[in-house]
CSV table of N, CA and C in Angstrom, one decimal:
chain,number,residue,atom,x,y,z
H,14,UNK,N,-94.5,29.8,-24.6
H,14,UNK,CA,-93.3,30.5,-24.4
H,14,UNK,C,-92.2,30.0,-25.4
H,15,UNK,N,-91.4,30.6,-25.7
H,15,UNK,CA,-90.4,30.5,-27.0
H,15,UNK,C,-89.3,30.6,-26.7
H,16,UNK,N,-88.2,29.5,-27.0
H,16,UNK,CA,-87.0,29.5,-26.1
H,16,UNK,C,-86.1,29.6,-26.8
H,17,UNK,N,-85.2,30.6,-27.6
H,17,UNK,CA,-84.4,29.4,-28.4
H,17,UNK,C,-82.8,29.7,-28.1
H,18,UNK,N,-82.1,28.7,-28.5
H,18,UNK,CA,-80.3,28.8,-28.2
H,18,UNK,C,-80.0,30.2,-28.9
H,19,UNK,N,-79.1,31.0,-28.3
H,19,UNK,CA,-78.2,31.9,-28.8
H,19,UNK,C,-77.1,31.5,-29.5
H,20,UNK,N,-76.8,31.7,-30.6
H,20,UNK,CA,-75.5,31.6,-31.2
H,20,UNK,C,-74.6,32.2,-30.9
H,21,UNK,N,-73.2,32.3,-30.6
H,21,UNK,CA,-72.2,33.3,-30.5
H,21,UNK,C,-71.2,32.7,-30.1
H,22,UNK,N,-70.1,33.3,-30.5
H,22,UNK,CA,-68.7,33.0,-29.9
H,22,UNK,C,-68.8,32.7,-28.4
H,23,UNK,N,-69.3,33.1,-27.8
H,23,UNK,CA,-69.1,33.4,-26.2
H,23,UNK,C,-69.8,32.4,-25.6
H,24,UNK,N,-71.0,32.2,-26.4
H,24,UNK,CA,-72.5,30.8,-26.1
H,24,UNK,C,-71.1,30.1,-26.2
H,25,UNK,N,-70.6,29.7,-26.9
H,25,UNK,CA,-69.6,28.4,-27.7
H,25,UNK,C,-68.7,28.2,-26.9
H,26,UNK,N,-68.1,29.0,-26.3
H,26,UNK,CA,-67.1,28.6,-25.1
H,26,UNK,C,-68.1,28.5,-23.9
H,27,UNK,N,-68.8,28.7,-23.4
H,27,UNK,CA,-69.5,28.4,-22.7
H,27,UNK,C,-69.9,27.1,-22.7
H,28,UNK,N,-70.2,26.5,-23.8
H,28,UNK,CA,-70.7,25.2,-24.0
H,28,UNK,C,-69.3,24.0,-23.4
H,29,UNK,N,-68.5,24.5,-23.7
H,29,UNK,CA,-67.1,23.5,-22.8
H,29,UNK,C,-67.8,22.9,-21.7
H,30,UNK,N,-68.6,24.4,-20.8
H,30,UNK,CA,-68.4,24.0,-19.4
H,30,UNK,C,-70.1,23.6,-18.7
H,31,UNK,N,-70.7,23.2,-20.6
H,31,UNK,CA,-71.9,22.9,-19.7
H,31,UNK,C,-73.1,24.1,-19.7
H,32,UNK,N,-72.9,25.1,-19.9
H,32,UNK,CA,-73.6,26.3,-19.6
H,32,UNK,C,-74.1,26.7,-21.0
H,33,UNK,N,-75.4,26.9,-21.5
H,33,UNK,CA,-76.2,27.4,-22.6
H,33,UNK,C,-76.8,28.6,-22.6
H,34,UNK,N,-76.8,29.0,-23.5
H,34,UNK,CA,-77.3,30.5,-23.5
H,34,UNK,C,-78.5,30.6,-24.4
H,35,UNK,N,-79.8,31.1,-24.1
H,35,UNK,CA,-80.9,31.2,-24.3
H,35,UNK,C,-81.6,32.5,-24.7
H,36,UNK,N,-81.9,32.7,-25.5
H,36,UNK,CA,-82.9,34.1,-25.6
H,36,UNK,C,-84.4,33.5,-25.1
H,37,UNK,N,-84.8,34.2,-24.1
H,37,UNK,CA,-86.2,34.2,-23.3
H,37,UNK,C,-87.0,35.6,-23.6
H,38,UNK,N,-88.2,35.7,-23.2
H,38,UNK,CA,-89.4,36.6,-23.4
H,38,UNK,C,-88.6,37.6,-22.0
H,39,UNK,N,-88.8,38.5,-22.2
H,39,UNK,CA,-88.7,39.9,-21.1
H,39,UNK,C,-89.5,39.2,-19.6
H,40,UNK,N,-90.6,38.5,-19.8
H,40,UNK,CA,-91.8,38.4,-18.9
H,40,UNK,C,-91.3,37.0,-18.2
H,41,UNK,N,-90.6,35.8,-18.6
H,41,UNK,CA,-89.9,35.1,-18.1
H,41,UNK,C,-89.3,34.6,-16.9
H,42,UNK,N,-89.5,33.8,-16.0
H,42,UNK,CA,-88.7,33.9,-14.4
H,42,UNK,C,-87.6,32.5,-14.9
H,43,UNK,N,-87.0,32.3,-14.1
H,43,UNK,CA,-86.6,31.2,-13.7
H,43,UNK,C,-87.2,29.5,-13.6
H,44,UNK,N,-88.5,29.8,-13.0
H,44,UNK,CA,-89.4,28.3,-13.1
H,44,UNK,C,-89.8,28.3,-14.5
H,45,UNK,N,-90.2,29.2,-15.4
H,45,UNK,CA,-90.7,28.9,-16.4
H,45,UNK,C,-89.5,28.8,-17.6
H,46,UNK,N,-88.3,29.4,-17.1
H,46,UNK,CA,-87.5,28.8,-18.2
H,46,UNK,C,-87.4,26.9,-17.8
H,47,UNK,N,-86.9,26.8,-17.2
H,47,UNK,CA,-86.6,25.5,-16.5
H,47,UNK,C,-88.0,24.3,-17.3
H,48,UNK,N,-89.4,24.6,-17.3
H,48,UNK,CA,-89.9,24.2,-17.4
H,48,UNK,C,-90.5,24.1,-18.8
H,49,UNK,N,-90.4,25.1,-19.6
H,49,UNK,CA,-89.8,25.2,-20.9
H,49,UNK,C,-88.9,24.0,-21.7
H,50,UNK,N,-87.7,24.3,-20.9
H,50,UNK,CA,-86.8,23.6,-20.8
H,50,UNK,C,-87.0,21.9,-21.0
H,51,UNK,N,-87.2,21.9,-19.9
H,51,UNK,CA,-87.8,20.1,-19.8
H,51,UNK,C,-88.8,19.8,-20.6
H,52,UNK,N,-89.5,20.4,-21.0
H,52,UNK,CA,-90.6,20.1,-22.2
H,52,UNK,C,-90.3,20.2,-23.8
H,53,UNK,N,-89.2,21.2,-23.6
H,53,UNK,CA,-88.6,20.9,-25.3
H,53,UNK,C,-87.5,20.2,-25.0
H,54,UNK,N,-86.6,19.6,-24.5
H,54,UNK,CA,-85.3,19.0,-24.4
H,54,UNK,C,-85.7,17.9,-22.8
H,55,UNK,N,-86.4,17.0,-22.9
H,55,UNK,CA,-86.5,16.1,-22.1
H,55,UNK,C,-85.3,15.1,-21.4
H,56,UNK,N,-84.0,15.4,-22.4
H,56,UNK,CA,-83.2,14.4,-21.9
H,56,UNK,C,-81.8,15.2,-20.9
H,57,UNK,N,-82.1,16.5,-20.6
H,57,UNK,CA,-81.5,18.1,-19.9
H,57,UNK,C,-81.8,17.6,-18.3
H,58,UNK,N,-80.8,17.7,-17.6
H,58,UNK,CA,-81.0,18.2,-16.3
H,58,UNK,C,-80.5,19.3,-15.9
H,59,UNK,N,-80.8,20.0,-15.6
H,59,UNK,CA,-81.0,22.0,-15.3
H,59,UNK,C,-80.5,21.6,-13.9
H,60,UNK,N,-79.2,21.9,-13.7
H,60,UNK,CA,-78.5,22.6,-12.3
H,60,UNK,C,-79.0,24.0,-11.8
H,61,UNK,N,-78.9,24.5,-12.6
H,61,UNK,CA,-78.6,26.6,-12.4
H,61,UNK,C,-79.3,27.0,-13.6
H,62,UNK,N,-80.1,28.3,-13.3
H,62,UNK,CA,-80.5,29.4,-14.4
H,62,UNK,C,-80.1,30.6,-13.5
H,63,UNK,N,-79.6,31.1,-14.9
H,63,UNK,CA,-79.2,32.6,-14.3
H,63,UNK,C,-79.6,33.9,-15.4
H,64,UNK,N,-80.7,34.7,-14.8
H,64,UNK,CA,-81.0,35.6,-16.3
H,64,UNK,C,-80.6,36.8,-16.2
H,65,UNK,N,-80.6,37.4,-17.2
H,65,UNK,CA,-79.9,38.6,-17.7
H,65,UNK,C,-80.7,39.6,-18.3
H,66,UNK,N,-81.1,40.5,-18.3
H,66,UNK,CA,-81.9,41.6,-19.1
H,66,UNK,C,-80.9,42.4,-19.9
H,67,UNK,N,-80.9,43.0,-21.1
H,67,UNK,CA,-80.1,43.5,-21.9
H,67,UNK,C,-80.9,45.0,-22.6
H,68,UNK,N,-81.0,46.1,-21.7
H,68,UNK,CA,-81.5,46.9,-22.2
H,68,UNK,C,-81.5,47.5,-23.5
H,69,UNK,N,-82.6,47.7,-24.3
H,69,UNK,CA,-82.5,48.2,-25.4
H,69,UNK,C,-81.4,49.5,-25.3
H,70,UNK,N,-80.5,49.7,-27.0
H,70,UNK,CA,-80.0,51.2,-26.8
H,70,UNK,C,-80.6,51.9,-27.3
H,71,UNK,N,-80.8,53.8,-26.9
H,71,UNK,CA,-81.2,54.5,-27.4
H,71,UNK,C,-80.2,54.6,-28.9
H,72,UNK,N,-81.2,55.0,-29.8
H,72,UNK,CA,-81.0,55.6,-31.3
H,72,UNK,C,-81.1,56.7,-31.8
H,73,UNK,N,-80.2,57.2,-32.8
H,73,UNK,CA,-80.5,58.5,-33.2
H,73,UNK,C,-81.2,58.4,-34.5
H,74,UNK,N,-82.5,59.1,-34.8
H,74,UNK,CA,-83.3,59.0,-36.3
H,74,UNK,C,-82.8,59.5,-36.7
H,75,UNK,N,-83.2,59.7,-38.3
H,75,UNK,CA,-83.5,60.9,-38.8
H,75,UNK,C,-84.7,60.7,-40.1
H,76,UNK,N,-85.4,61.8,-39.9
H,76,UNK,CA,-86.3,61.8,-40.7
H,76,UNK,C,-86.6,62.3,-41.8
H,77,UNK,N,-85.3,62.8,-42.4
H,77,UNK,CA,-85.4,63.9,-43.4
H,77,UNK,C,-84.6,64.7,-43.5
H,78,UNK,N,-84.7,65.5,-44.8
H,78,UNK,CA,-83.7,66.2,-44.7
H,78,UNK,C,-83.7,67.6,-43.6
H,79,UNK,N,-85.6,68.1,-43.7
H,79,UNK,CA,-85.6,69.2,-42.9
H,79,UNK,C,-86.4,69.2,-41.8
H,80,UNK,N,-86.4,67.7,-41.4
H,80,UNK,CA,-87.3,67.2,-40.3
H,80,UNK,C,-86.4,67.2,-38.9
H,81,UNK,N,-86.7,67.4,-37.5
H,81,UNK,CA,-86.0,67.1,-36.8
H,81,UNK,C,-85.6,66.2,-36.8
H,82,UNK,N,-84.4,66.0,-36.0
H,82,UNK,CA,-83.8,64.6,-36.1
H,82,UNK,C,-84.5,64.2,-34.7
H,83,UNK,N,-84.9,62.4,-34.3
H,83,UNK,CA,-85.4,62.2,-33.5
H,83,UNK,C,-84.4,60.9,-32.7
H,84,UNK,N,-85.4,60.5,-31.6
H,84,UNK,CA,-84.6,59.3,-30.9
H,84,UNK,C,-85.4,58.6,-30.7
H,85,UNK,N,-85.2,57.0,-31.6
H,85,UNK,CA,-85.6,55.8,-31.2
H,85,UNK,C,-85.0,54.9,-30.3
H,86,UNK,N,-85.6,53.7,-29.4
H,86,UNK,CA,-85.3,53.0,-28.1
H,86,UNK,C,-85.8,51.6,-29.0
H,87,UNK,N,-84.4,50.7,-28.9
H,87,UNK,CA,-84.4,49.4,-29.2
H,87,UNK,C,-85.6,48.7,-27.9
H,88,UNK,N,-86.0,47.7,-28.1
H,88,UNK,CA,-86.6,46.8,-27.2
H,88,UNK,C,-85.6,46.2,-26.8
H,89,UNK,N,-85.9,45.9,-25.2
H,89,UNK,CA,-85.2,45.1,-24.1
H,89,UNK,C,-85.0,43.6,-24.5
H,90,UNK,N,-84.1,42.9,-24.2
H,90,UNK,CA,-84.0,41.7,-24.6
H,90,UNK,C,-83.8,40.8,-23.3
H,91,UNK,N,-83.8,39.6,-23.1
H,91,UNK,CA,-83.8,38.6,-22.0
H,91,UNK,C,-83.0,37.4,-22.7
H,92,UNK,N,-82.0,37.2,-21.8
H,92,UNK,CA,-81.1,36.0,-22.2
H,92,UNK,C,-81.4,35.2,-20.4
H,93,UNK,N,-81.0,33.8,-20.8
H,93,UNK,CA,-81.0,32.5,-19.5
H,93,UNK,C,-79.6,32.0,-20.0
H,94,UNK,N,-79.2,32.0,-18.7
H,94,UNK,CA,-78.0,31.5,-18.7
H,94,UNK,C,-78.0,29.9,-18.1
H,95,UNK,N,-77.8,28.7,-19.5
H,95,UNK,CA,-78.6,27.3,-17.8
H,95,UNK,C,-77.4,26.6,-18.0
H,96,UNK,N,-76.9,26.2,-16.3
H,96,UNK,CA,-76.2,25.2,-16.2
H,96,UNK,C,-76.9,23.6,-16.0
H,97,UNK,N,-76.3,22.7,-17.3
H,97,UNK,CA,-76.4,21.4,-17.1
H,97,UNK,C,-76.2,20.2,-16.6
H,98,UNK,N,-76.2,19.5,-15.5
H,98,UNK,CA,-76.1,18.6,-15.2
H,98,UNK,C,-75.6,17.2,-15.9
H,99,UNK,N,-76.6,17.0,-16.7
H,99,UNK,CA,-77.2,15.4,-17.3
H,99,UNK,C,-77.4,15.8,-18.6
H,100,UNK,N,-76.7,15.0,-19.6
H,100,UNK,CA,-77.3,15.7,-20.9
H,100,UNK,C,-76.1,16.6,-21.9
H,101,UNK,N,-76.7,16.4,-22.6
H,101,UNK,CA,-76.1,18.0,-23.9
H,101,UNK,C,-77.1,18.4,-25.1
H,102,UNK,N,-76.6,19.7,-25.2
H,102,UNK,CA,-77.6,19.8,-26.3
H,102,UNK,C,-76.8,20.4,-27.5
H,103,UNK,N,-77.1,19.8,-28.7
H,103,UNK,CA,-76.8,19.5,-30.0
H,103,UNK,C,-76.4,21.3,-30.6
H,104,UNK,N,-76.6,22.3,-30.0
H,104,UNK,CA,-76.9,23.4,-30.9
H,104,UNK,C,-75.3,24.0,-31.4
H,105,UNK,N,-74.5,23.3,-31.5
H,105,UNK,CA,-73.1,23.9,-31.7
H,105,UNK,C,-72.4,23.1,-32.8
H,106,UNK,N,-73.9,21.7,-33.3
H,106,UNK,CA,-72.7,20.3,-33.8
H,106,UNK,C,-71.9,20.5,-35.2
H,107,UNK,N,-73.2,21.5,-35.9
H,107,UNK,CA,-72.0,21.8,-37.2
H,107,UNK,C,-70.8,22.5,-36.9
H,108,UNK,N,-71.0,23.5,-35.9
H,108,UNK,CA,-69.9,24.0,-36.2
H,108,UNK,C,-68.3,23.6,-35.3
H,109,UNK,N,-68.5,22.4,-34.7
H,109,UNK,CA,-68.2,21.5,-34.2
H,109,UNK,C,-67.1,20.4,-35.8
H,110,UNK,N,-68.1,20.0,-36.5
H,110,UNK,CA,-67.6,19.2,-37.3
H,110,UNK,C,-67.1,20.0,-38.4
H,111,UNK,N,-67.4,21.9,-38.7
H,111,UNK,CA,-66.6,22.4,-39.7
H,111,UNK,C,-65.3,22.2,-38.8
H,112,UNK,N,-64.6,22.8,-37.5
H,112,UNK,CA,-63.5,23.0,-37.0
H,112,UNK,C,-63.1,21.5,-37.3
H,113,UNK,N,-63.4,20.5,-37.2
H,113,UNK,CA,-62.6,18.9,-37.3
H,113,UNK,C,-62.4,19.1,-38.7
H,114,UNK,N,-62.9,19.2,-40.0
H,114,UNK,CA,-62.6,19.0,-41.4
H,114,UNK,C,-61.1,20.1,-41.6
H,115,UNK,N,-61.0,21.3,-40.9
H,115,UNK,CA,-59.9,22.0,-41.5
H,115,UNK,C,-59.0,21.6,-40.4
């Protein structure tokens, strides 16, 4: 399973309080993020996971000039929301050290 940090403004304040944001597989629970977790970042203690599904949006096609126009459906996405205990994790540090240089 494949875990990785989300970037974003909103991950980044989050990070103040401890709380990381994750993109997870759709098929994903809670034990298997956590356990994930502890196997790629060993030095993490996992208070709370909280997950989120983010449904794909529908799309408008087009296929041409004289083709009907059609509708495509994004794929579903899964984010983990984990509170940390023990620990931090590095995924913000550049952008951390650009804000200190200006």
């Amino acid at each position: 399973m494949v875990i990785s940090p989300r970037i974003s403004e909103k991950s980044y304040a989050l990070s103040r309080w401890n709380i990381y944001v994750f993109d997870v597989p759709v098929g994903a629970n809670k034990a298997e993020v956590i356990r994930e977790l502890a196997r790629e970042y060993p030095d993490l203690e996992v208070a709370d996971v909280r997950l989120m599904v983010a449904k794909g949006k529908v799309k408008a096609t087009n296929r041409g000039k004289r083709a009907r126009p059609g509708e495509t459906r994004r794929s579903d996405s899964k984010k983990a929301y984990v509170t940390v205990t023990k620990g931090e994790l590095d995924v913000f540090k550049d952008l951390a050290k650009d804000r200190e240089e200006k």
